[in-house]
CSV table of C-alpha atoms in Angstrom, one decimal:
chain,number,residue,atom,x,y,z
A,1,MET,CA,206.3,252.8,273.3
A,2,LYS,CA,208.9,251.5,275.5
A,3,PRO,CA,208.7,247.5,276.4
A,4,THR,CA,206.9,246.6,279.8
A,5,LEU,CA,206.6,243.4,281.3
A,6,SER,CA,204.1,240.6,282.2
A,7,PRO,CA,201.5,241.7,284.9
A,8,GLU,CA,203.2,238.4,286.7
A,9,VAL,CA,206.7,239.7,286.6
A,10,PHE,CA,205.4,242.9,287.6
A,11,GLU,CA,203.7,241.9,291.0
A,12,GLN,CA,207.0,239.4,291.7
A,13,LEU,CA,208.9,243.2,291.4
A,14,SER,CA,206.8,245.1,293.5
A,15,LYS,CA,206.8,242.7,296.3
A,16,LEU,CA,211.2,243.7,296.6
A,17,ASP,CA,212.6,246.1,298.0
A,18,THR,CA,215.3,248.4,296.9
A,19,CYS,CA,217.8,247.3,298.4
A,20,LEU,CA,217.0,243.2,297.4
A,21,ALA,CA,216.5,244.9,294.2
A,22,ALA,CA,219.8,246.6,293.5
A,23,ASP,CA,221.6,243.7,295.0
A,24,ALA,CA,220.1,241.3,292.7
A,25,ILE,CA,220.4,244.0,290.0
A,26,GLU,CA,224.2,244.0,290.7
A,27,ARG,CA,224.2,240.1,289.8
A,28,PHE,CA,223.8,240.4,286.3
A,29,ASP,CA,226.9,243.2,285.3
A,30,VAL,CA,224.5,245.4,283.1
A,31,ARG,CA,225.4,248.4,284.8
A,32,LEU,CA,228.3,250.1,287.2
A,33,ARG,CA,227.7,249.4,291.1
A,34,ASN,CA,227.4,253.0,291.8
A,35,GLU,CA,225.1,253.6,288.7
A,36,GLY,CA,220.9,253.3,288.4
A,37,PHE,CA,219.3,254.6,292.0
A,38,SER,CA,219.4,258.0,293.6
A,39,THR,CA,223.0,258.9,295.2
A,40,LEU,CA,222.8,262.2,296.4
A,41,PRO,CA,221.3,263.3,299.9
A,42,GLY,CA,218.4,265.2,299.5
A,43,LEU,CA,215.7,263.2,298.3
A,44,HIS,CA,213.4,262.1,300.8
A,45,CYS,CA,210.8,259.4,301.1
A,46,GLN,CA,208.1,261.0,302.9
A,47,PHE,CA,205.8,258.2,303.6
A,48,PRO,CA,208.5,255.4,304.4
A,49,GLU,CA,205.5,252.7,305.4
A,50,LEU,CA,204.0,252.7,302.8
A,51,PRO,CA,204.9,249.8,300.5
A,52,THR,CA,207.2,249.7,297.5
A,53,MET,CA,206.1,252.1,294.6
A,54,LEU,CA,206.8,250.2,291.3
A,55,GLY,CA,205.4,251.9,287.7
A,56,TYR,CA,207.1,253.9,284.6
A,57,ALA,CA,208.1,257.0,284.3
A,58,VAL,CA,206.6,260.3,283.2
A,59,THR,CA,208.5,263.2,283.5
A,60,LEU,CA,207.8,267.0,283.8
A,61,ARG,CA,210.5,269.9,284.4
A,62,ILE,CA,208.9,273.1,286.6
A,63,ARG,CA,209.3,276.2,287.5
A,64,SER,CA,208.0,277.9,290.7
A,65,GLU,CA,210.7,280.5,291.6
A,66,ASN,CA,209.1,283.5,289.6
A,67,PRO,CA,205.8,285.0,288.5
A,68,PRO,CA,205.2,285.6,284.7
A,69,MET,CA,206.4,288.9,282.4
A,70,GLU,CA,203.0,289.4,282.3
A,71,GLY,CA,199.8,288.5,284.6
A,72,GLY,CA,199.3,287.3,287.8
A,73,LEU,CA,199.4,283.3,286.7
A,74,TYR,CA,200.9,281.2,284.9
A,75,HIS,CA,198.6,279.0,282.7
A,76,TYR,CA,198.0,276.1,283.8
A,77,ARG,CA,198.9,273.6,281.4
A,78,MET,CA,196.6,270.0,281.2
A,79,ASP,CA,197.9,268.5,277.4
A,80,TRP,CA,201.0,266.8,279.6
A,81,TRP,CA,197.9,264.4,280.4
A,82,GLU,CA,198.2,263.2,277.1
A,83,VAL,CA,201.6,262.0,276.8
A,84,LEU,CA,200.2,259.5,280.0
A,85,GLN,CA,198.0,257.8,276.8
A,86,ASN,CA,201.4,257.2,275.1
A,87,LEU,CA,203.5,255.9,278.2
A,88,PRO,CA,202.4,252.1,280.1
A,89,ILE,CA,200.4,252.0,283.5
A,90,PRO,CA,201.3,252.3,286.0
A,91,HIS,CA,202.9,255.6,285.9
A,92,VAL,CA,205.4,257.0,288.2
A,93,LEU,CA,205.5,260.9,288.1
A,94,VAL,CA,209.2,262.2,288.0
A,95,ILE,CA,209.6,266.1,288.5
A,96,GLN,CA,212.4,268.2,288.1
A,97,ASP,CA,212.1,271.9,289.4
A,98,ALA,CA,214.4,273.5,287.3
A,99,ASP,CA,215.0,277.1,289.2
A,100,ARG,CA,217.9,277.5,290.6
A,101,HIS,CA,216.8,277.7,293.9
A,102,PRO,CA,214.4,274.5,293.8
A,103,GLY,CA,211.5,274.2,296.6
A,104,VAL,CA,210.1,277.3,296.1
A,105,GLY,CA,206.5,276.5,295.4
A,106,ALA,CA,205.5,272.7,295.9
A,107,SER,CA,205.2,271.4,292.9
A,108,LEU,CA,202.2,268.9,294.5
A,109,GLY,CA,199.3,268.9,297.0
A,110,SER,CA,196.4,266.7,298.3
A,111,VAL,CA,194.0,267.8,295.0
A,112,GLY,CA,197.1,266.9,292.1
A,113,ALA,CA,198.1,263.9,294.1
A,114,ALA,CA,194.4,262.8,293.6
A,115,ILE,CA,194.2,263.8,290.3
A,116,LEU,CA,197.7,261.4,289.3
A,117,GLN,CA,195.7,258.7,291.3
A,118,THR,CA,193.0,258.6,288.4
A,119,LEU,CA,195.1,258.8,285.7
A,120,GLY,CA,197.0,255.9,286.6
A,121,CYS,CA,199.9,257.3,289.2
A,122,VAL,CA,200.8,255.4,292.0
A,123,GLY,CA,203.4,257.9,293.1
A,124,CYS,CA,205.9,261.1,292.3
A,125,ILE,CA,209.1,262.1,292.9
A,126,SER,CA,209.9,265.7,293.0
A,127,THR,CA,213.5,267.4,293.1
A,128,GLY,CA,211.5,270.5,294.4
A,129,SER,CA,209.2,270.7,297.3
A,130,VAL,CA,205.5,269.0,298.3
A,131,ARG,CA,202.8,270.3,300.2
A,132,ASP,CA,199.8,268.1,302.2
A,133,LEU,CA,201.1,265.3,303.9
A,134,PRO,CA,198.7,264.6,305.3
A,135,ALA,CA,195.8,264.6,303.1
A,136,ILE,CA,198.4,262.6,300.7
A,137,ARG,CA,199.7,260.1,303.1
A,138,ARG,CA,195.7,258.9,303.3
A,139,ARG,CA,195.4,258.3,300.0
A,140,ASN,CA,198.5,255.5,300.0
A,141,PHE,CA,200.5,257.7,297.6
A,142,PRO,CA,203.8,257.2,297.7
A,143,LEU,CA,205.9,260.6,297.6
A,144,PHE,CA,209.5,261.8,296.8
A,145,SER,CA,210.5,264.7,297.0
A,146,ALA,CA,213.3,267.5,298.3
A,147,SER,CA,211.3,269.4,301.1
A,148,VAL,CA,208.4,270.6,301.6
A,149,SER,CA,206.5,274.3,301.2
A,150,PRO,CA,202.9,275.4,302.7
A,151,SER,CA,202.7,277.4,298.9
A,152,HIS,CA,202.3,276.4,294.9
A,153,ALA,CA,204.4,280.0,294.7
A,154,TYR,CA,204.4,280.0,291.0
A,155,VAL,CA,204.5,277.0,289.5
A,156,HIS,CA,204.5,275.9,285.8
A,157,ILE,CA,205.2,273.7,283.5
A,158,VAL,CA,208.2,274.3,281.2
A,159,ASP,CA,209.1,271.3,279.6
A,160,ILE,CA,207.0,267.9,279.4
A,161,GLY,CA,208.3,264.5,278.2
A,162,HIS,CA,211.9,264.3,278.0
A,163,PRO,CA,215.2,263.1,280.3
A,164,VAL,CA,215.8,264.7,283.8
A,165,GLU,CA,217.9,263.8,286.5
A,166,VAL,CA,216.7,263.5,290.2
A,167,ALA,CA,219.3,263.1,293.1
A,168,GLY,CA,221.8,261.6,290.7
A,169,LEU,CA,219.7,259.6,288.8
A,170,LYS,CA,219.0,260.5,284.9
A,171,ILE,CA,215.4,259.1,284.3
A,172,SER,CA,214.0,258.9,280.6
A,173,PRO,CA,210.1,258.3,280.7
A,174,GLY,CA,209.1,255.2,280.1
A,175,ASP,CA,211.8,253.3,282.4
A,176,LEU,CA,210.6,251.4,284.8
A,177,LEU,CA,211.4,253.0,288.6
A,178,MET,CA,211.1,251.3,292.2
A,179,GLY,CA,211.0,253.4,295.7
A,180,ASP,CA,210.8,252.9,298.8
A,181,CYS,CA,212.4,254.3,302.5
A,182,HIS,CA,215.5,253.5,300.9
A,183,GLY,CA,215.3,256.1,298.3
A,184,ILE,CA,214.5,255.0,293.9
A,185,VAL,CA,216.2,252.4,291.7
A,186,ARG,CA,215.4,251.9,288.1
A,187,ILE,CA,214.7,248.5,286.8
A,188,PRO,CA,217.1,247.3,283.9
A,189,MET,CA,214.4,246.1,281.7
A,190,GLY,CA,216.3,243.2,280.0
A,191,ILE,CA,216.9,241.7,283.0
A,192,ALA,CA,213.7,242.0,284.7
A,193,GLN,CA,212.0,239.1,284.2
A,194,GLU,CA,214.8,237.4,286.3
A,195,LEU,CA,214.9,239.8,288.9
A,196,PRO,CA,212.8,238.1,291.1
A,197,ARG,CA,214.3,234.7,290.6
A,198,MET,CA,217.5,236.0,291.9
A,199,SER,CA,216.2,238.1,294.5
A,200,ARG,CA,215.1,234.5,296.1
A,201,GLU,CA,218.4,233.0,295.5
A,202,ILE,CA,219.7,236.2,297.7
A,203,GLU,CA,217.7,236.2,300.9
A,204,ALA,CA,217.9,232.1,300.8
A,205,ALA,CA,222.0,232.7,301.4
A,206,ASP,CA,221.6,235.7,303.7
A,207,ARG,CA,219.2,233.3,305.4
A,208,GLN,CA,222.0,230.9,306.0
A,209,ILE,CA,224.2,233.4,306.7
A,210,LEU,CA,221.6,234.8,309.4
A,211,GLU,CA,220.8,230.9,310.9
A,212,LEU,CA,224.9,230.1,311.0
A,213,CYS,CA,225.5,233.7,313.4
A,214,GLN,CA,222.5,232.3,315.5
A,215,SER,CA,223.7,228.7,315.6
A,216,GLU,CA,225.6,227.0,318.5
A,217,THR,CA,227.8,225.4,315.8
A,218,PHE,CA,228.5,229.0,314.9
A,219,SER,CA,232.4,229.0,313.4
A,220,ARG,CA,234.3,231.5,311.3
A,221,GLU,CA,235.6,229.0,308.7
A,222,ARG,CA,231.4,228.4,307.8
A,223,LEU,CA,231.1,231.9,307.8
A,224,SER,CA,233.8,232.4,305.3
A,225,GLU,CA,232.1,229.8,303.2
A,226,LEU,CA,228.3,231.2,303.4
A,227,ILE,CA,229.8,235.0,302.5
A,228,GLN,CA,232.3,233.7,299.6
A,229,ARG,CA,229.6,231.6,298.1
A,230,ALA,CA,227.2,234.4,298.4
A,231,ARG,CA,229.1,236.8,296.6
A,232,GLN,CA,230.0,234.5,293.7
């Protein structure tokens, strides 16, 4: 099992937004600044007003475009629920739609969201489509998807517990993910416990700049000094 955070650090991280978390991560130079977050267009935060989502990834790959060779429906797989027992909580379900045309069928609806919450999930990310948005919103369940669809079509699971890719972000089971209206960020566990402290330092530096911009004693020289200090 991958390492997890203490409840105290997890709670502190959950109060950040993805922009501040991304800024804090950059200060540690543990990865390139164009990596570790969703970058490509097409992934939408369906409920941008909800608080920050934070949890450990559970991964699935699905298809929904084509019917089975025999019978009317694919077998409904529940074996992936067992995978949850071996991954830390809270979970974030990450679904990659592997069809040539992703999103024909909705990968999650209101009943699925209720089941996920019961199983310890605090949100879902899908490269395909979702449905029942008003009902899922009433559950305060963060939801990210590429599209919406009124039908499940022929949704079925084809892969459980392997790395997936969402909007340019590679995700493995157990990765710590943060999501809000700005997108998804993968939190490096090696520095995660340092991020709340670094975030406070960044906020303090930003506050100085904002206060200066509103001050009667504003000067370009002082602004340049504060910006240079903030970038160190």
